[in-house]
Short mmCIF file of C-alpha atoms in Angstrom, two decimals:
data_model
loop_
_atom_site.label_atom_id
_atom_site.label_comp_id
_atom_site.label_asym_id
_atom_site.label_seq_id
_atom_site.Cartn_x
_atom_site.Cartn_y
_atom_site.Cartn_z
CA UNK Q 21 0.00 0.00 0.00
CA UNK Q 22 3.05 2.13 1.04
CA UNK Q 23 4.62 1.08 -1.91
CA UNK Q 24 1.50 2.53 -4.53
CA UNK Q 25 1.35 5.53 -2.49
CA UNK Q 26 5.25 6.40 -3.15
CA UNK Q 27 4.06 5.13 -7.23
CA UNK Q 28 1.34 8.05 -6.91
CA UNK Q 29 3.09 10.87 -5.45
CA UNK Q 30 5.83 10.28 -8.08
CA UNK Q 31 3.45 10.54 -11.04
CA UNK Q 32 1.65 13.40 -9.58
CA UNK Q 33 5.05 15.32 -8.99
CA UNK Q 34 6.11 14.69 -12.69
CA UNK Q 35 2.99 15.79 -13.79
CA UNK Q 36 2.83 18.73 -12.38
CA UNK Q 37 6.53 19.76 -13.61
CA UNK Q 38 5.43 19.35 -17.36
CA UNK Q 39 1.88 20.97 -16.49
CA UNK Q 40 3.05 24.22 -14.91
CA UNK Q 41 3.13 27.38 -16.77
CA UNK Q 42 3.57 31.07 -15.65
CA UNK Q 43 -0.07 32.01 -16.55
CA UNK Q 44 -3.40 30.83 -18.20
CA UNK Q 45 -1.73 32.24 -21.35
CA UNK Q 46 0.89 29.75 -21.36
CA UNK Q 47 -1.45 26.84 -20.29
CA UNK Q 48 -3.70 27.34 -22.95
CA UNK Q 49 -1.09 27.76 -25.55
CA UNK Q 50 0.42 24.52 -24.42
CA UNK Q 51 -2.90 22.88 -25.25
CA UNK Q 52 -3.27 25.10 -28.86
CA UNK Q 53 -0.21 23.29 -29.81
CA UNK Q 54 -0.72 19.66 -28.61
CA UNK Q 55 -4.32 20.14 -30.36
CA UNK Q 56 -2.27 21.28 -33.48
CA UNK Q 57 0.47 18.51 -33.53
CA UNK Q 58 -1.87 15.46 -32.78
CA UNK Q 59 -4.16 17.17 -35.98
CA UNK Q 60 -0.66 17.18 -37.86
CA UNK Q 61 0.22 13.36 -37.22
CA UNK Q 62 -3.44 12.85 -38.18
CA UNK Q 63 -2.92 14.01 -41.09
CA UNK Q 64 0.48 12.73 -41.72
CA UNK Q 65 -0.98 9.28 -41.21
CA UNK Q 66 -3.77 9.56 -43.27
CA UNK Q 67 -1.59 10.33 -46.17
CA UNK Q 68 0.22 7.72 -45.59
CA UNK Q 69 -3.15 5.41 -45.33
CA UNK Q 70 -3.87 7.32 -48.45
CA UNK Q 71 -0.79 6.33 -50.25
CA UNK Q 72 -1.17 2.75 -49.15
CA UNK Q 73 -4.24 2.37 -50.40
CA UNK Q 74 -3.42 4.00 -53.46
CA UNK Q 75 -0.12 2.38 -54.22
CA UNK Q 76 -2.46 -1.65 -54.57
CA UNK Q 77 -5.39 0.30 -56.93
CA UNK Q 78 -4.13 1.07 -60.82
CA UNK Q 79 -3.97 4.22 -62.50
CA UNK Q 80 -6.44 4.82 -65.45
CA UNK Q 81 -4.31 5.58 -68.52
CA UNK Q 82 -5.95 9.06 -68.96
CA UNK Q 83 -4.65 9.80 -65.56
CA UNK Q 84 -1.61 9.02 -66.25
CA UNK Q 85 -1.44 11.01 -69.43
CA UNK Q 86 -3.40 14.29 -67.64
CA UNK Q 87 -0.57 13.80 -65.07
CA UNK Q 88 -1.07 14.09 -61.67
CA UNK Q 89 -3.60 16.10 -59.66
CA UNK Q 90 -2.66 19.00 -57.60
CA UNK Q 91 -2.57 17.81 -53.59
CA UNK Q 92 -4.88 21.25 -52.93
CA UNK Q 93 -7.45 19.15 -55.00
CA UNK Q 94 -6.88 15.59 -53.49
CA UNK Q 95 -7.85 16.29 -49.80
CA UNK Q 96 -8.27 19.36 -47.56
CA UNK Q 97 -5.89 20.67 -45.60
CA UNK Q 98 -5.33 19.93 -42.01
CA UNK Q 99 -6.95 24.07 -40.70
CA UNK Q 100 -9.69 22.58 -43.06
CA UNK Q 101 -10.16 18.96 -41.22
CA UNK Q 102 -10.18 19.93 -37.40
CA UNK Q 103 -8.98 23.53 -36.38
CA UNK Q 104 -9.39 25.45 -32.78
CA UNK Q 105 -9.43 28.73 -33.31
CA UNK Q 106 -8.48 31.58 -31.28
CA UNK Q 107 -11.97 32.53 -30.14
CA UNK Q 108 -12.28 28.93 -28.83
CA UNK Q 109 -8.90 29.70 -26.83
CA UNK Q 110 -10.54 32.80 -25.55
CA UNK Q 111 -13.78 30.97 -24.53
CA UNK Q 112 -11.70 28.17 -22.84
CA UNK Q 113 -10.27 31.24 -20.60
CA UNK Q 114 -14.12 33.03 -20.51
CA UNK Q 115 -15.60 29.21 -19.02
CA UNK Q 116 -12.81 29.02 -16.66
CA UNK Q 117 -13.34 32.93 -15.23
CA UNK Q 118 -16.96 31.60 -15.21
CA UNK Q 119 -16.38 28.96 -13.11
CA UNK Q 120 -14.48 30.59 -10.77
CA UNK Q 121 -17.29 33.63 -10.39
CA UNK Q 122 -19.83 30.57 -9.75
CA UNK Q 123 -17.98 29.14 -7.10
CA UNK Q 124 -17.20 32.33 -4.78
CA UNK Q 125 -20.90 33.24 -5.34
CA UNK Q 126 -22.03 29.96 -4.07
CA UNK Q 127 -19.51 30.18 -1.03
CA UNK Q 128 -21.02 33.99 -0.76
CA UNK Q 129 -24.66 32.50 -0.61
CA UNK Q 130 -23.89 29.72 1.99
CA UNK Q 131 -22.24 32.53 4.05
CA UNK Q 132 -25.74 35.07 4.22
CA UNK Q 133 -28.21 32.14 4.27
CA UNK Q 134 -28.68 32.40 7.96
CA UNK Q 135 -28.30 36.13 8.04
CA UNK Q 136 -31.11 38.04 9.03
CA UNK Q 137 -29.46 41.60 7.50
CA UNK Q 138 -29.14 40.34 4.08
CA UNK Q 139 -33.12 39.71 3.96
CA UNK Q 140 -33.43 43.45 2.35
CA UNK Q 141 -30.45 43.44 0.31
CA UNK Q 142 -30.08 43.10 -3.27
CA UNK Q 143 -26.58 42.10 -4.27
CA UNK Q 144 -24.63 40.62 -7.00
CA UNK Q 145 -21.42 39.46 -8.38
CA UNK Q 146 -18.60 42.39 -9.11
CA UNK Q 147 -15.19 41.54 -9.15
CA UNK Q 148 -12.81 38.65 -9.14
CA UNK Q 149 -9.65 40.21 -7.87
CA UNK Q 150 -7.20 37.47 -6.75
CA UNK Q 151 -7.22 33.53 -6.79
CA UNK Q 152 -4.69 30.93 -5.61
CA UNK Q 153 -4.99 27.01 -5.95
CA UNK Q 154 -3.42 24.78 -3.86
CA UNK Q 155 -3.27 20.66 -4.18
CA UNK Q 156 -1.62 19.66 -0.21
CA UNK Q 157 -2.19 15.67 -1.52
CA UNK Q 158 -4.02 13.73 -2.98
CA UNK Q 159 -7.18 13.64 -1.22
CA UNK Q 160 -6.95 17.89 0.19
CA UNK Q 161 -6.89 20.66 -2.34
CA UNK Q 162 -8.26 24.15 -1.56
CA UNK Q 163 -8.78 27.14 -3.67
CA UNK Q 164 -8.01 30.66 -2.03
CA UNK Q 165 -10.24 33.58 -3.30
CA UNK Q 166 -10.99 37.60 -3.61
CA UNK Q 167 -13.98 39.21 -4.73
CA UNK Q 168 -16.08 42.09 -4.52
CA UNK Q 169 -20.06 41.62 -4.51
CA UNK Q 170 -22.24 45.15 -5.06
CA UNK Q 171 -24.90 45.29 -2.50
CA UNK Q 172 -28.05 47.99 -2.06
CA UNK Q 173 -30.61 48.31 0.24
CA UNK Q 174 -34.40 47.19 -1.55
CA UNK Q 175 -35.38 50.62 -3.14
CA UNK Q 176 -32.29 52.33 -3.23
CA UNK Q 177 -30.79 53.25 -6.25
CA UNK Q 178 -26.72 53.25 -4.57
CA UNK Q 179 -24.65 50.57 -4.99
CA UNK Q 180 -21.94 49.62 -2.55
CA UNK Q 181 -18.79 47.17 -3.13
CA UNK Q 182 -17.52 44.99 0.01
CA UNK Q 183 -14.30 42.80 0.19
CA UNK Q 184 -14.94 39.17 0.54
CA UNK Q 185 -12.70 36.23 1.00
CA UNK Q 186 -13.66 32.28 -0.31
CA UNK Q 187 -12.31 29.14 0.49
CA UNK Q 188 -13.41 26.20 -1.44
CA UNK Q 189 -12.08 23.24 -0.08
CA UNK Q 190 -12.32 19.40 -1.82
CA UNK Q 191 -11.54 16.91 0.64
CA UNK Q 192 -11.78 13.02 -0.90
CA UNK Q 193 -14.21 14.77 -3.25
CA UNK Q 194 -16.31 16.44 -0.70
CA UNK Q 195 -16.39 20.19 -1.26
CA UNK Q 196 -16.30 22.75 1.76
CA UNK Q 197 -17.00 26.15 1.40
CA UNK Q 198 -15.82 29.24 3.69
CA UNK Q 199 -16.35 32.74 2.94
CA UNK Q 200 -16.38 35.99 5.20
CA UNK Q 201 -16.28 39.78 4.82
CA UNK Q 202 -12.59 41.35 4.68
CA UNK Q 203 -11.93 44.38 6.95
CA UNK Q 204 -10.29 47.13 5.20
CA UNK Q 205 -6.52 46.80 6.52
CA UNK Q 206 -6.95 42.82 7.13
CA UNK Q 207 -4.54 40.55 5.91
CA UNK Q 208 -4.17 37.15 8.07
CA UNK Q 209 -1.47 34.80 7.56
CA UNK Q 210 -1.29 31.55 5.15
CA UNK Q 211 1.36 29.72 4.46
CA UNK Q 212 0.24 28.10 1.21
CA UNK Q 213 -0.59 31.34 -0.70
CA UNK Q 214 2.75 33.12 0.96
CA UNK Q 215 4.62 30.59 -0.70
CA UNK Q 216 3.62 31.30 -3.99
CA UNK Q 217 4.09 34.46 -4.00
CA UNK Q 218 0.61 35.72 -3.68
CA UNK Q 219 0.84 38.54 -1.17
CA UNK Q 220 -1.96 40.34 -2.98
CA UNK Q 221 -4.36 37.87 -1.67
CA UNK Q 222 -5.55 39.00 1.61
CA UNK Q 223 -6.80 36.24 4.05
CA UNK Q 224 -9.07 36.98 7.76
CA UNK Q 225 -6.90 37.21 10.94
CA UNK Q 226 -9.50 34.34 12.07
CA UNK Q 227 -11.83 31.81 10.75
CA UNK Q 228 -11.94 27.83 9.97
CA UNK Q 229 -10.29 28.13 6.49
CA UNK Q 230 -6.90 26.37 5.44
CA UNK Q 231 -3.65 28.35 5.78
CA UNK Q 232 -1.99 25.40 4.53
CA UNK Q 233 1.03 23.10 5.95
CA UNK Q 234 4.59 25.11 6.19
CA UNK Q 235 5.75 22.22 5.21
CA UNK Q 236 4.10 21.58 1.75
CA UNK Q 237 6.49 23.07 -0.92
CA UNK Q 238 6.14 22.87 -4.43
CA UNK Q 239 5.30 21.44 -6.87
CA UNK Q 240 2.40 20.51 -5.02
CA UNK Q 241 1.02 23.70 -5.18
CA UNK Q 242 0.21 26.60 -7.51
CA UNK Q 243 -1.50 29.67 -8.01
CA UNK Q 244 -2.28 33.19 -9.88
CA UNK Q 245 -4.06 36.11 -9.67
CA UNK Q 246 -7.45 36.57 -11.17
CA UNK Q 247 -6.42 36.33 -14.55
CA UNK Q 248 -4.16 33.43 -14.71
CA UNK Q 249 -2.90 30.10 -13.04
CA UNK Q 250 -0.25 27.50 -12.58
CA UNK Q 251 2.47 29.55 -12.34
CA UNK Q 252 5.58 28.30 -10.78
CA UNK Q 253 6.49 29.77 -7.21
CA UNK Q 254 10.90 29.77 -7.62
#
């Protein structure tokens, strides 16, 4: 059992050093260029298939007179077959923002549910501002947010922006959500976000979140600001 643990951790550590990148930029054009080589050695094998196949049928003695045909008329080219363009790059970067909004709004609803002063408020998501993912092991990976949400009181026409800090936590697939309202000078310790760098986040002084293990170093964890990920912390 020891023995596939070790196995695990090994595999997870090697993925994660060829699956780091300094931003969602450089994540997604990793997978642009994947998408385009495995289209390439599609192609390059079905010309071969092509030629194969070709190479056992006969050639009709006009053909061979006309000569051969153009390859632009034989077969499409690869763009033409399969292609991701760059507004699907863009939407892969749109659905992950997405996500992210989603999940600090659902951490944001579990934390007023049992609030009697939100009953006359109308709010709604503003700003994503900082994020900063963290995998401990295995079974324990937490996500580290801040966001604004605009609030007004029923039949008011002013809008107001307050500070908020999420923790969604996953623990052996069970997700846990923290979130609380950020004072205006508060910024409570964690070790997991300190260590990569992100000393924009701010965290509360108190409250049952995860400031993670001083111990855990990377590659085990990574993190970005609001508008990118994976970024190596050295």
């Amino acid at each position: 059992m020891v023995l596939l643990r070790s196995e695990g951790l090994r595999e997870l550590e090697e993925y994660l050093k060829e699956h780091t990148f300094d931003s969602v930029e450089d994540a997604f054009e990793y997978l642009w260029n994947n998408q385009k080589d495995a289209l390439a050695a599609m192609s390059q094998q079905s010309s071969l298939d092509n030629y194969e196949f070709g190479s056992e049928s006969k050639v009709a003695p006009e053909q061979e007179e006309a000569g051969s045909v153009p390859a632009s008329e034989q077969a499409p080219s690869v763009p033409e077959q399969g292609r991701c363009s760059e507004a699907s790059y863009e939407e892969i970067a749109q659905n992950g923002k997405k996500w992210m909004r989603e999940e600090v709004m659902v951490a944001f609803n579990k934390y007023i549910e049992d609030k009697d002063d939100f009953e006359d408020i109308q709010y709604e998501f503003d700003e994503l501002q900082h994020q900063c993912f963290s995998v401990e092991n295995y079974h324990k990976i937490f996500h580290h947010f801040n966001f604004t949400v605009k609030m007004k009181v029923n039949g008011s026409a002013d809008w107001t922006s307050a500070l908020f800090f999420a923790e969604v936590k996953e623990i052996f697939r069970q997700k846990i959500y923290f979130c609380t309202p950020l004072e205006l000078y508060e910024n409570g310790h964690c070790d997991a976000c300190k260590k990569q760098g992100m000393d924009d986040l701010r965290h509360p002084i108190i409250g049952v979140y995860d400031r993670g293990n001083p111990d855990t170093e990377f590659p085990f964890m990574y993190g970005c600001d609001a508008d990118g990920f994976l970024y190596d912390s050295e």
